Short mmCIF file of C-alpha atoms in Angstrom, two decimals:
data_model
loop_
_atom_site.label_atom_id
_atom_site.label_comp_id
_atom_site.label_asym_id
_atom_site.label_seq_id
_atom_site.Cartn_x
_atom_site.Cartn_y
_atom_site.Cartn_z
CA UNK A 1 0.00 0.00 0.00
CA UNK A 2 1.34 3.41 -0.93
CA UNK A 3 1.96 5.51 2.14
CA UNK A 4 3.28 9.04 2.09
CA UNK A 5 4.83 11.30 4.66
CA UNK A 6 1.53 11.81 6.45
CA UNK A 7 0.80 8.09 6.41
CA UNK A 8 4.13 7.13 7.97
CA UNK A 9 3.28 9.04 11.12
CA UNK A 10 -0.06 7.25 11.32
CA UNK A 11 1.37 4.08 12.86
CA UNK A 12 -1.27 1.39 13.24
CA UNK A 13 -2.59 1.07 16.73
CA UNK A 14 -2.71 -2.72 16.39
CA UNK A 15 1.05 -2.88 15.85
CA UNK A 16 1.66 -0.62 18.83
CA UNK A 17 -0.53 -2.84 20.98
CA UNK A 18 1.31 -5.96 19.88
CA UNK A 19 4.67 -4.29 20.62
CA UNK A 20 3.52 -3.26 24.09
CA UNK A 21 2.24 -6.76 24.81
CA UNK A 22 5.50 -8.30 23.63
CA UNK A 23 7.51 -5.89 25.79
CA UNK A 24 5.41 -6.71 28.82
CA UNK A 25 5.77 -10.43 28.19
CA UNK A 26 9.54 -10.02 27.88
CA UNK A 27 9.72 -8.13 31.17
CA UNK A 28 7.70 -10.75 33.01
CA UNK A 29 9.79 -13.61 31.69
CA UNK A 30 13.05 -11.87 32.55
CA UNK A 31 11.91 -11.08 36.08
CA UNK A 32 10.71 -14.63 36.59
CA UNK A 33 13.96 -16.13 35.37
CA UNK A 34 15.97 -13.76 37.53
CA UNK A 35 14.48 -15.25 40.66
CA UNK A 36 16.08 -18.58 39.72
CA UNK A 37 19.58 -16.96 39.63
CA UNK A 38 20.25 -17.97 36.03
CA UNK A 39 19.01 -21.55 36.27
CA UNK A 40 15.57 -20.54 35.04
CA UNK A 41 16.90 -19.40 31.68
CA UNK A 42 18.79 -22.63 31.15
CA UNK A 43 15.82 -24.77 32.11
CA UNK A 44 13.51 -22.85 29.75
CA UNK A 45 15.92 -23.23 26.87
CA UNK A 46 16.39 -26.93 27.56
CA UNK A 47 12.73 -27.93 27.85
CA UNK A 48 10.96 -28.98 24.62
CA UNK A 49 9.12 -26.26 22.74
CA UNK A 50 6.40 -26.25 20.12
CA UNK A 51 5.38 -23.77 17.43
CA UNK A 52 1.72 -22.78 17.13
CA UNK A 53 0.05 -20.68 14.42
CA UNK A 54 -2.69 -18.39 15.70
CA UNK A 55 -5.13 -16.81 13.26
CA UNK A 56 -6.59 -13.44 14.29
CA UNK A 57 -9.44 -11.59 12.65
CA UNK A 58 -10.09 -7.88 13.10
CA UNK A 59 -13.49 -6.18 13.13
CA UNK A 60 -13.39 -5.58 9.39
CA UNK A 61 -12.91 -9.20 8.35
CA UNK A 62 -9.17 -9.04 7.67
CA UNK A 63 -7.23 -12.07 8.93
CA UNK A 64 -3.60 -12.38 9.97
CA UNK A 65 -1.56 -15.43 11.02
CA UNK A 66 0.95 -15.14 13.88
CA UNK A 67 3.48 -17.83 14.82
CA UNK A 68 4.30 -18.18 18.52
CA UNK A 69 6.63 -20.57 20.38
CA UNK A 70 5.69 -21.96 23.79
CA UNK A 71 6.65 -24.86 26.09
CA UNK A 72 4.92 -28.16 25.44
CA UNK A 73 3.30 -28.18 28.88
CA UNK A 74 1.52 -24.88 28.15
CA UNK A 75 -2.03 -25.11 26.85
CA UNK A 76 -3.72 -22.46 24.75
CA UNK A 77 -7.00 -23.51 26.28
CA UNK A 78 -5.88 -21.80 29.49
CA UNK A 79 -7.04 -18.51 28.00
CA UNK A 80 -10.54 -19.85 27.55
CA UNK A 81 -10.53 -21.36 31.02
CA UNK A 82 -9.55 -18.07 32.61
CA UNK A 83 -12.13 -16.03 30.77
CA UNK A 84 -14.96 -18.52 31.14
CA UNK A 85 -15.25 -17.43 34.77
CA UNK A 86 -15.59 -13.80 33.71
CA UNK A 87 -18.28 -14.71 31.20
CA UNK A 88 -20.21 -16.60 33.86
CA UNK A 89 -20.02 -13.63 36.21
CA UNK A 90 -21.23 -11.22 33.57
CA UNK A 91 -24.42 -13.19 32.97
CA UNK A 92 -25.67 -12.71 29.43
CA UNK A 93 -22.93 -10.26 28.43
CA UNK A 94 -21.28 -12.78 26.13
CA UNK A 95 -24.48 -13.72 24.37
CA UNK A 96 -25.48 -10.06 24.07
CA UNK A 97 -22.14 -9.16 22.51
CA UNK A 98 -22.33 -12.01 20.03
CA UNK A 99 -25.92 -11.09 19.17
CA UNK A 100 -24.90 -7.46 18.62
CA UNK A 101 -22.00 -8.53 16.41
CA UNK A 102 -24.30 -10.74 14.36
CA UNK A 103 -26.80 -7.90 14.00
CA UNK A 104 -24.06 -5.50 12.94
CA UNK A 105 -22.85 -7.96 10.32
CA UNK A 106 -26.39 -8.32 8.98
CA UNK A 107 -26.53 -4.56 8.32
CA UNK A 108 -23.56 -4.62 5.95
CA UNK A 109 -24.16 -3.82 2.28
CA UNK A 110 -23.50 -6.33 -0.47
CA UNK A 111 -21.89 -5.26 -3.73
CA UNK A 112 -25.25 -5.20 -5.50
CA UNK A 113 -26.88 -3.09 -2.81
CA UNK A 114 -23.96 -0.66 -2.91
CA UNK A 115 -24.33 -0.43 -6.69
CA UNK A 116 -28.03 0.40 -6.42
CA UNK A 117 -27.28 3.19 -3.95
CA UNK A 118 -24.50 4.60 -6.11
CA UNK A 119 -26.62 4.72 -9.27
CA UNK A 120 -29.53 6.23 -7.36
CA UNK A 121 -27.24 8.91 -5.93
CA UNK A 122 -25.44 9.75 -9.19
CA UNK A 123 -28.42 9.71 -11.55
CA UNK A 124 -30.42 12.29 -9.65
CA UNK A 125 -31.44 15.48 -11.41
CA UNK A 126 -28.59 15.05 -13.88
CA UNK A 127 -30.23 12.06 -15.57
CA UNK A 128 -32.17 14.27 -17.98
CA UNK A 129 -30.08 17.46 -17.79
CA UNK A 130 -26.68 16.33 -19.10
CA UNK A 131 -27.75 16.50 -22.79
CA UNK A 132 -27.82 20.29 -22.37
CA UNK A 133 -24.02 20.24 -22.62
CA UNK A 134 -24.25 19.13 -26.25
CA UNK A 135 -26.26 22.23 -27.13
CA UNK A 136 -23.21 24.37 -26.37
CA UNK A 137 -20.36 22.29 -27.80
CA UNK A 138 -22.19 20.06 -30.31
CA UNK A 139 -21.12 16.42 -30.63
CA UNK A 140 -17.83 17.15 -28.87
CA UNK A 141 -19.89 16.83 -25.72
CA UNK A 142 -19.88 13.03 -26.09
CA UNK A 143 -16.09 12.97 -25.93
CA UNK A 144 -16.18 15.32 -22.96
CA UNK A 145 -18.72 13.02 -21.28
CA UNK A 146 -16.28 10.11 -21.55
CA UNK A 147 -13.45 12.24 -20.18
CA UNK A 148 -15.60 13.29 -17.22
CA UNK A 149 -16.44 9.65 -16.47
CA UNK A 150 -12.80 8.55 -16.59
CA UNK A 151 -11.62 11.45 -14.41
CA UNK A 152 -14.37 10.82 -11.85
CA UNK A 153 -13.55 7.10 -11.71
CA UNK A 154 -9.87 7.92 -11.22
CA UNK A 155 -10.47 10.39 -8.39
CA UNK A 156 -12.80 7.87 -6.73
CA UNK A 157 -9.91 5.43 -6.72
CA UNK A 158 -7.64 8.07 -5.15
CA UNK A 159 -10.22 8.76 -2.46
CA UNK A 160 -10.62 5.10 -1.49
CA UNK A 161 -6.84 4.65 -1.29
CA UNK A 162 -6.64 7.59 1.11
CA UNK A 163 -9.44 6.02 3.14
CA UNK A 164 -7.47 2.75 3.24
CA UNK A 165 -4.42 4.50 4.69
CA UNK A 166 -6.31 6.21 7.51
CA UNK A 167 -8.33 3.10 8.28
CA UNK A 168 -5.16 1.01 8.40
CA UNK A 169 -3.60 3.43 10.87
CA UNK A 170 -6.60 4.01 13.14
CA UNK A 171 -8.40 0.69 12.95
CA UNK A 172 -11.76 2.48 12.95
CA UNK A 173 -14.27 3.62 10.38
CA UNK A 174 -13.29 6.71 8.41
CA UNK A 175 -15.32 9.69 7.25
CA UNK A 176 -14.47 12.29 4.62
CA UNK A 177 -13.74 14.85 7.32
CA UNK A 178 -11.26 12.44 8.94
CA UNK A 179 -9.13 12.70 5.81
CA UNK A 180 -9.22 16.48 6.09
CA UNK A 181 -8.13 16.26 9.72
CA UNK A 182 -5.20 13.93 8.98
CA UNK A 183 -3.91 16.23 6.24
CA UNK A 184 -4.73 19.74 7.50
CA UNK A 185 -5.86 19.44 11.11
CA UNK A 186 -9.05 20.98 12.47
CA UNK A 187 -9.34 23.46 9.64
CA UNK A 188 -9.33 20.70 7.05
CA UNK A 189 -11.79 18.66 9.07
CA UNK A 190 -14.31 21.50 9.42
CA UNK A 191 -13.96 22.64 5.80
CA UNK A 192 -14.49 19.14 4.47
CA UNK A 193 -17.45 18.49 6.75
CA UNK A 194 -19.12 21.76 5.73
CA UNK A 195 -18.74 21.01 2.02
CA UNK A 196 -19.98 17.43 2.38
CA UNK A 197 -23.09 18.29 4.34
CA UNK A 198 -23.79 21.39 2.25
CA UNK A 199 -23.69 19.13 -0.78
CA UNK A 200 -26.30 16.81 0.73
CA UNK A 201 -28.60 19.66 1.76
CA UNK A 202 -28.38 21.44 -1.61
CA UNK A 203 -29.06 18.23 -3.51
CA UNK A 204 -32.09 17.30 -1.40
CA UNK A 205 -33.45 20.83 -1.59
CA UNK A 206 -33.04 20.78 -5.35
CA UNK A 207 -34.78 17.42 -5.64
CA UNK A 208 -37.81 18.70 -3.76
CA UNK A 209 -37.89 22.00 -5.65
CA UNK A 210 -37.58 20.46 -9.12
CA UNK A 211 -40.09 17.69 -8.36
CA UNK A 212 -42.67 20.15 -7.02
CA UNK A 213 -42.24 22.44 -10.05
CA UNK A 214 -42.78 19.52 -12.43
CA UNK A 215 -45.91 18.25 -10.67
CA UNK A 216 -47.31 21.77 -10.33
CA UNK A 217 -46.81 22.27 -14.07
CA UNK A 218 -48.98 19.29 -15.05
CA UNK A 219 -51.61 19.54 -12.31
CA UNK A 220 -52.11 23.30 -12.01
CA UNK A 221 -51.68 23.22 -8.22
CA UNK A 222 -49.71 25.78 -6.30
CA UNK A 223 -46.02 24.95 -5.99
CA UNK A 224 -46.14 25.36 -2.22
CA UNK A 225 -48.99 22.89 -1.90
CA UNK A 226 -47.21 20.31 -4.02
CA UNK A 227 -44.02 20.89 -2.05
CA UNK A 228 -45.76 20.12 1.25
CA UNK A 229 -47.36 16.97 -0.19
CA UNK A 230 -44.05 15.70 -1.54
CA UNK A 231 -42.32 16.46 1.76
CA UNK A 232 -44.92 14.41 3.61
CA UNK A 233 -44.29 11.59 1.15
CA UNK A 234 -40.53 11.52 1.69
CA UNK A 235 -40.96 11.93 5.45
CA UNK A 236 -41.98 8.29 5.80
CA UNK A 237 -38.44 7.22 4.98
CA UNK A 238 -37.41 8.28 8.49
CA UNK A 239 -38.56 4.86 9.71
CA UNK A 240 -35.97 3.06 7.56
CA UNK A 241 -33.34 1.70 9.92
CA UNK A 242 -30.27 1.31 7.73
CA UNK A 243 -28.83 1.62 4.25
CA UNK A 244 -29.39 -2.11 3.80
CA UNK A 245 -33.14 -1.62 4.19
CA UNK A 246 -33.00 1.43 1.94
CA UNK A 247 -31.37 -0.62 -0.83
CA UNK A 248 -34.80 -1.87 -1.92
CA UNK A 249 -35.87 1.69 -2.75
CA UNK A 250 -32.62 2.35 -4.58
CA UNK A 251 -33.16 -0.79 -6.67
CA UNK A 252 -36.63 0.47 -7.61
CA UNK A 253 -35.09 3.84 -8.46
CA UNK A 254 -32.61 2.21 -10.84
CA UNK A 255 -35.48 0.42 -12.58
CA UNK A 256 -37.36 3.73 -12.92
CA UNK A 257 -34.28 5.37 -14.45
CA UNK A 258 -34.19 2.75 -17.19
CA UNK A 259 -37.95 3.09 -17.64
CA UNK A 260 -37.53 6.82 -18.23
CA UNK A 261 -34.79 6.07 -20.75
CA UNK A 262 -37.13 3.69 -22.61
CA UNK A 263 -39.84 6.38 -22.74
CA UNK A 264 -37.38 8.90 -24.14
CA UNK A 265 -36.28 6.46 -26.82
CA UNK A 266 -39.87 5.58 -27.72
CA UNK A 267 -40.96 9.20 -28.00
CA UNK A 268 -37.90 10.18 -30.03
CA UNK A 269 -38.02 7.23 -32.44
CA UNK A 270 -41.71 7.50 -33.36
CA UNK A 271 -41.73 9.14 -35.76
CA UNK A 272 -38.01 9.55 -36.45
CA UNK A 273 -38.07 13.24 -37.26
CA UNK A 274 -37.99 16.60 -35.52
CA UNK A 275 -40.90 16.32 -33.08
CA UNK A 276 -39.96 19.02 -30.62
CA UNK A 277 -42.43 21.72 -29.69
CA UNK A 278 -41.88 25.14 -31.21
CA UNK A 279 -42.41 26.59 -27.75
CA UNK A 280 -41.63 24.47 -24.73
CA UNK A 281 -44.47 23.40 -22.49
CA UNK A 282 -42.47 24.72 -19.53
CA UNK A 283 -40.39 27.81 -18.93
CA UNK A 284 -36.81 27.00 -17.94
CA UNK A 285 -33.93 29.39 -17.44
CA UNK A 286 -30.74 28.25 -19.16
CA UNK A 287 -27.45 30.14 -19.45
CA UNK A 288 -26.89 32.12 -22.63
CA UNK A 289 -23.44 31.16 -23.92
CA UNK A 290 -23.85 32.49 -27.43
CA UNK A 291 -21.22 35.19 -26.89
CA UNK A 292 -18.95 33.10 -24.65
CA UNK A 293 -15.60 31.80 -25.80
CA UNK A 294 -15.03 28.13 -26.52
CA UNK A 295 -12.91 27.82 -23.36
CA UNK A 296 -15.83 29.01 -21.21
CA UNK A 297 -18.21 26.64 -22.99
CA UNK A 298 -15.87 23.70 -22.46
CA UNK A 299 -15.39 24.56 -18.78
CA UNK A 300 -19.13 24.90 -18.20
CA UNK A 301 -19.92 21.70 -20.10
CA UNK A 302 -17.26 19.71 -18.26
CA UNK A 303 -18.60 20.84 -14.88
CA UNK A 304 -22.13 19.94 -15.95
CA UNK A 305 -21.12 16.49 -17.20
CA UNK A 306 -18.90 15.78 -14.18
CA UNK A 307 -21.83 16.44 -11.85
CA UNK A 308 -23.53 13.39 -13.34
CA UNK A 309 -20.79 11.14 -11.92
CA UNK A 310 -20.50 12.84 -8.54
CA UNK A 311 -20.74 10.33 -5.69
CA UNK A 312 -17.53 11.12 -3.78
CA UNK A 313 -19.33 12.72 -0.84
CA UNK A 314 -21.12 9.47 -0.06
CA UNK A 315 -18.28 7.05 -0.87
CA UNK A 316 -16.98 6.99 2.76
CA UNK A 317 -20.46 6.01 3.95
CA UNK A 318 -20.57 3.02 1.60
CA UNK A 319 -16.92 2.25 2.32
CA UNK A 320 -17.74 1.82 6.02
CA UNK A 321 -20.93 -0.20 5.50
CA UNK A 322 -19.83 -2.64 2.78
CA UNK A 323 -19.26 -6.30 3.62
CA UNK A 324 -15.81 -6.04 2.04
CA UNK A 325 -14.54 -2.46 1.95
CA UNK A 326 -11.64 -3.56 -0.26
CA UNK A 327 -14.13 -3.86 -3.14
CA UNK A 328 -15.30 -0.25 -2.77
CA UNK A 329 -12.97 1.29 -5.36
CA UNK A 330 -13.85 -1.34 -7.97
CA UNK A 331 -17.59 -1.08 -7.36
CA UNK A 332 -17.60 2.73 -7.59
CA UNK A 333 -15.54 2.85 -10.80
CA UNK A 334 -17.64 0.18 -12.49
CA UNK A 335 -20.88 1.96 -11.65
CA UNK A 336 -19.60 5.32 -12.86
CA UNK A 337 -18.56 3.86 -16.20
CA UNK A 338 -21.72 1.74 -16.32
CA UNK A 339 -23.99 4.75 -15.79
CA UNK A 340 -22.19 6.53 -18.62
CA UNK A 341 -22.58 3.66 -21.12
CA UNK A 342 -26.12 2.57 -20.25
CA UNK A 343 -27.87 5.82 -19.28
CA UNK A 344 -26.06 9.07 -20.03
CA UNK A 345 -24.50 8.26 -23.40
CA UNK A 346 -27.65 6.82 -25.07
CA UNK A 347 -29.88 9.61 -23.74
CA UNK A 348 -27.46 12.32 -24.90
CA UNK A 349 -27.14 10.80 -28.37
CA UNK A 350 -30.85 10.26 -29.07
CA UNK A 351 -32.11 13.54 -27.60
CA UNK A 352 -29.56 15.76 -29.31
CA UNK A 353 -30.01 13.91 -32.61
CA UNK A 354 -33.78 14.49 -32.51
CA UNK A 355 -34.20 17.85 -30.78
CA UNK A 356 -30.96 19.57 -31.77
CA UNK A 357 -30.32 23.11 -30.59
CA UNK A 358 -33.88 23.42 -29.21
CA UNK A 359 -33.13 20.80 -26.56
CA UNK A 360 -34.42 21.67 -23.10
CA UNK A 361 -33.38 20.30 -19.73
CA UNK A 362 -34.91 18.07 -18.44
CA UNK A 363 -35.48 16.61 -21.88
CA UNK A 364 -39.16 15.74 -21.38
CA UNK A 365 -39.91 19.45 -21.75
CA UNK A 366 -39.55 18.89 -25.52
CA UNK A 367 -41.99 15.99 -25.85
CA UNK A 368 -45.00 16.75 -28.04
CA UNK A 369 -47.30 13.96 -26.81
CA UNK A 370 -48.90 15.21 -23.59
CA UNK A 371 -49.57 11.75 -22.15
CA UNK A 372 -46.01 10.57 -22.72
CA UNK A 373 -44.64 13.82 -21.35
CA UNK A 374 -46.77 13.62 -18.21
CA UNK A 375 -45.80 9.98 -17.67
CA UNK A 376 -42.13 10.90 -17.95
CA UNK A 377 -42.62 13.76 -15.49
CA UNK A 378 -44.33 11.53 -12.93
CA UNK A 379 -41.58 8.91 -13.20
CA UNK A 380 -38.91 11.59 -12.99
CA UNK A 381 -40.54 12.97 -9.85
CA UNK A 382 -40.55 9.52 -8.23
CA UNK A 383 -36.93 9.14 -9.29
CA UNK A 384 -35.98 12.41 -7.59
CA UNK A 385 -37.80 11.52 -4.37
CA UNK A 386 -36.08 8.13 -4.17
CA UNK A 387 -32.72 9.80 -4.79
CA UNK A 388 -33.64 12.20 -1.99
CA UNK A 389 -33.83 9.36 0.54
CA UNK A 390 -30.35 7.96 -0.10
CA UNK A 391 -28.82 11.45 -0.33
CA UNK A 392 -30.19 12.59 3.03
CA UNK A 393 -29.27 9.42 4.91
CA UNK A 394 -25.62 10.39 5.69
CA UNK A 395 -26.84 13.70 7.11
CA UNK A 396 -29.21 11.83 9.35
CA UNK A 397 -26.33 9.69 10.57
CA UNK A 398 -24.28 12.77 11.39
CA UNK A 399 -27.00 14.35 13.54
CA UNK A 400 -27.76 11.08 15.27
CA UNK A 401 -24.06 10.57 16.02
CA UNK A 402 -23.85 14.01 17.62
CA UNK A 403 -26.93 13.60 19.78
CA UNK A 404 -26.29 9.99 20.75
CA UNK A 405 -22.57 10.74 21.32
CA UNK A 406 -21.34 8.05 18.97
CA UNK A 407 -17.85 7.88 17.47
CA UNK A 408 -17.33 9.85 14.28
CA UNK A 409 -17.99 7.69 11.25
CA UNK A 410 -19.84 4.97 13.18
CA UNK A 411 -23.03 3.41 11.91
CA UNK A 412 -25.83 4.62 14.20
CA UNK A 413 -28.00 1.52 13.91
CA UNK A 414 -25.08 -0.74 14.82
CA UNK A 415 -24.09 1.30 17.86
CA UNK A 416 -27.68 1.59 19.08
CA UNK A 417 -28.24 -2.15 18.76
CA UNK A 418 -25.03 -2.93 20.64
CA UNK A 419 -25.93 -0.57 23.45
CA UNK A 420 -29.46 -1.93 23.64
CA UNK A 421 -28.28 -5.54 23.83
CA UNK A 422 -25.76 -4.77 26.55
CA UNK A 423 -27.98 -2.55 28.65
CA UNK A 424 -31.31 -4.23 28.00
CA UNK A 425 -33.14 -1.02 28.82
CA UNK A 426 -36.41 -0.47 26.99
CA UNK A 427 -36.53 3.19 27.99
CA UNK A 428 -33.10 3.79 26.45
CA UNK A 429 -34.25 2.20 23.21
CA UNK A 430 -37.35 4.36 23.08
CA UNK A 431 -35.33 7.51 23.76
CA UNK A 432 -32.86 6.72 21.00
CA UNK A 433 -35.69 5.97 18.58
CA UNK A 434 -37.32 9.29 19.46
CA UNK A 435 -34.05 11.16 18.91
CA UNK A 436 -33.58 9.54 15.52
CA UNK A 437 -37.12 10.37 14.41
CA UNK A 438 -36.76 13.98 15.55
CA UNK A 439 -33.40 14.38 13.77
CA UNK A 440 -34.71 13.03 10.50
CA UNK A 441 -37.91 15.06 10.70
CA UNK A 442 -35.92 18.25 11.31
CA UNK A 443 -33.80 17.60 8.20
CA UNK A 444 -36.88 16.98 6.05
CA UNK A 445 -38.42 20.24 7.31
CA UNK A 446 -35.17 22.07 6.62
CA UNK A 447 -35.16 20.97 2.98
CA UNK A 448 -38.85 21.85 2.74
CA UNK A 449 -38.31 25.43 3.93
CA UNK A 450 -35.24 25.92 1.72
CA UNK A 451 -37.07 24.60 -1.33
CA UNK A 452 -40.06 26.84 -0.58
CA UNK A 453 -38.08 30.06 -0.16
CA UNK A 454 -35.55 29.51 -2.95
CA UNK A 455 -37.69 27.46 -5.41
CA UNK A 456 -34.54 26.12 -7.11
CA UNK A 457 -34.52 25.18 -10.78
CA UNK A 458 -32.09 22.77 -12.40
CA UNK A 459 -29.75 25.67 -13.20
CA UNK A 460 -29.89 26.93 -9.61
CA UNK A 461 -29.01 23.52 -8.21
CA UNK A 462 -26.11 23.21 -10.62
CA UNK A 463 -24.87 26.70 -9.73
CA UNK A 464 -24.99 26.04 -5.98
CA UNK A 465 -23.25 22.69 -6.42
CA UNK A 466 -20.32 23.86 -8.56
CA UNK A 467 -17.92 24.55 -5.70
CA UNK A 468 -18.83 21.60 -3.42
CA UNK A 469 -18.89 19.14 -6.32
CA UNK A 470 -15.56 20.25 -7.77
CA UNK A 471 -13.81 20.34 -4.42
CA UNK A 472 -15.10 16.97 -3.22
CA UNK A 473 -14.83 15.06 -6.50
CA UNK A 474 -11.64 16.47 -8.02
CA UNK A 475 -9.60 18.70 -5.71
CA UNK A 476 -9.76 16.95 -2.32
CA UNK A 477 -9.19 13.37 -3.56
CA UNK A 478 -6.07 14.50 -5.42
CA UNK A 479 -4.74 16.51 -2.47
CA UNK A 480 -5.46 13.80 0.11
CA UNK A 481 -3.81 11.18 -2.06
CA UNK A 482 -0.81 13.46 -2.54
CA UNK A 483 -0.45 14.00 1.21
CA UNK A 484 -1.00 10.41 2.31
CA UNK A 485 0.24 8.22 -0.55
CA UNK A 486 2.68 10.29 -2.61
CA UNK A 487 5.95 8.63 -1.55
CA UNK A 488 5.27 5.36 -3.34
CA UNK A 489 3.14 6.91 -6.10
CA UNK A 490 4.45 6.46 -9.61
CA UNK A 491 5.33 9.18 -12.09
CA UNK A 492 2.07 8.72 -13.97
CA UNK A 493 0.02 9.10 -10.79
CA UNK A 494 1.78 12.34 -9.92
CA UNK A 495 1.30 13.64 -13.45
CA UNK A 496 -2.38 12.66 -13.44
CA UNK A 497 -2.85 14.36 -10.08
CA UNK A 498 -1.48 17.60 -11.44
CA UNK A 499 -3.65 17.41 -14.55
CA UNK A 500 -6.78 16.76 -12.47
CA UNK A 501 -6.07 19.74 -10.20
CA UNK A 502 -5.53 22.09 -13.14
CA UNK A 503 -8.67 20.78 -14.84
CA UNK A 504 -10.70 21.20 -11.66
CA UNK A 505 -9.65 24.81 -11.06
CA UNK A 506 -10.14 25.79 -14.72
CA UNK A 507 -13.60 24.21 -14.99
CA UNK A 508 -14.77 25.65 -11.68
CA UNK A 509 -13.63 29.18 -12.50
CA UNK A 510 -15.10 29.03 -16.00
CA UNK A 511 -18.44 27.74 -14.72
CA UNK A 512 -18.64 30.37 -12.00
CA UNK A 513 -18.24 33.13 -14.58
CA UNK A 514 -21.29 31.73 -16.36
CA UNK A 515 -23.67 31.27 -13.45
CA UNK A 516 -22.81 34.22 -11.20
#
C-alpha cells in the first residue's frame, strides 16, 4: 500500500498494541527467570518447545496469522478457562455481545446493494439534464462526457486509497472529514465536513424544488402545496433503519431510471423526425453562452457532465458499510462507467439527434405527446424523491451521532443495537428511537423550507453545487492522495494528479463566470 509522509506518522494502533504486549511479556519472563539466579533461563531453553500458528481476525474481516513458540506443557486452552469465569459472572454479556455482532454484520451492504445506492445517488437530477451540454459544444460533448467519467472514476480510486491508509492506521471507520483532519488538522476537518453536508442539503433541496415544479406544471396546483405533499411523502423514509433496508428503494429507483430512458427512446423514435415543440411546455432558465468563448463553454460543459458522476461525498459512507470495503474502489468505478454507457450516453445521443439546438433540460420538456410527457414527469418525480432518501441518509447519521454521542464515522443503527443488547433497557431504546425520528424530521423540514423560499430550478441547483462538487470530487481526492500516498506513487500518478487539479480549477472558475 502506498503511504506518504503523512501516512508514515499514522502508525497502526494494532502494531503498537502488539509491541507493548510483547515488551510486557519479555519483562515478566526476565523477572521470573531472575528469581532462579540464572538456572531458570537454562531450564527454559532446555525444555521442549512447540510452534503454534494463531489466526486473528479484526473487526473488518481481515485475517492475519501469527506464529508463537511456547513450552509443550503450556495449553492455549488456558485462555478460555480463565475467561470462562468472567463470562459466567457477567451473565448474558457474552451472548449479548455475540448477538450485537451478528446484527451489525447483517446490516452490511453487499456489492449489488452498494451499486443500487451509487446509481440512485449519481443519476439524480442530472439524468435528464446532461444533454444540455451538447447544445453548447455540439457532438464534442460526447467525448467530454467520456473524459468526465474517466476522471471521476480515477479520483474515486484516489479517495478510497486515502481512506485505506487512515483506516489502516486508526483501525476504525473513516469519514471524509477524517481525511481532512489527517492532512490539515481541524481546519481541514471543518472545511471538508461543511462542504460534504452542504452538498447533501443542496441536492435534497433541489430534488424537492424540481419535483414540485414539475408536478405543479402538469396539475395546475400551487407549488407550495405540491411541495408540502411531496415532503410528507418523503418523510416516511425516516422509519428506515439502515442503508441495507434502503437498498430496496434504490433498486426500484434504478429500474425507474431505465424506464424513463425507454420512454425517451420511444418518443424520439416514433416518428423519427424533428418532433420538438416550437415553444416548450415549460419555462426553464438556461445560461446564454452564445457570446462566450469556446474555453468558457468547455469549462461549463465539463462541470455539468462531471456532476452526473458525482458520488464522492457518499463514498466513505458506503466504504464503512460494505461487507468487504476492499471492493469499494472497484464497485464505484464500475458503476460510474456503467452509468455513462447505459444511461447518459444513449440519452445524450438520441435527444440531441432528434431535438438539436432546441433541446431543453430536463429533456421531457420537448416531448410533443402530452400523455407521454406527463408519464415521464411523474416517473422523474418519483426518481428524484427516491434519490432524496439515499442522499439525506448520511446527514441523518451525522446528527444522530452528535446527539447519541457516537464515534465519528460509526453506523448509528449498529451502535444503538449494541448498546441496547448490553444494557437491556427499553426506555433507552425508546429515547434513541425518538431522537432519531426527531433528527430526521428536522432535516426533512429544513429541505422543505429551503425549497419553498428559494424554489430552485435545475440551473440553480447546478450553480450552488459547482464549488462543493468540484472540491469533493476532483480537488480533495487529489490533495489527500498526494499527502498520504505520494511517496510510493508512480510518475504517472503524480502527473495525473497535477492534470486533475488544473482541470478542476479551470472548470470551476469558467463555470462560475457563467452562473454568477
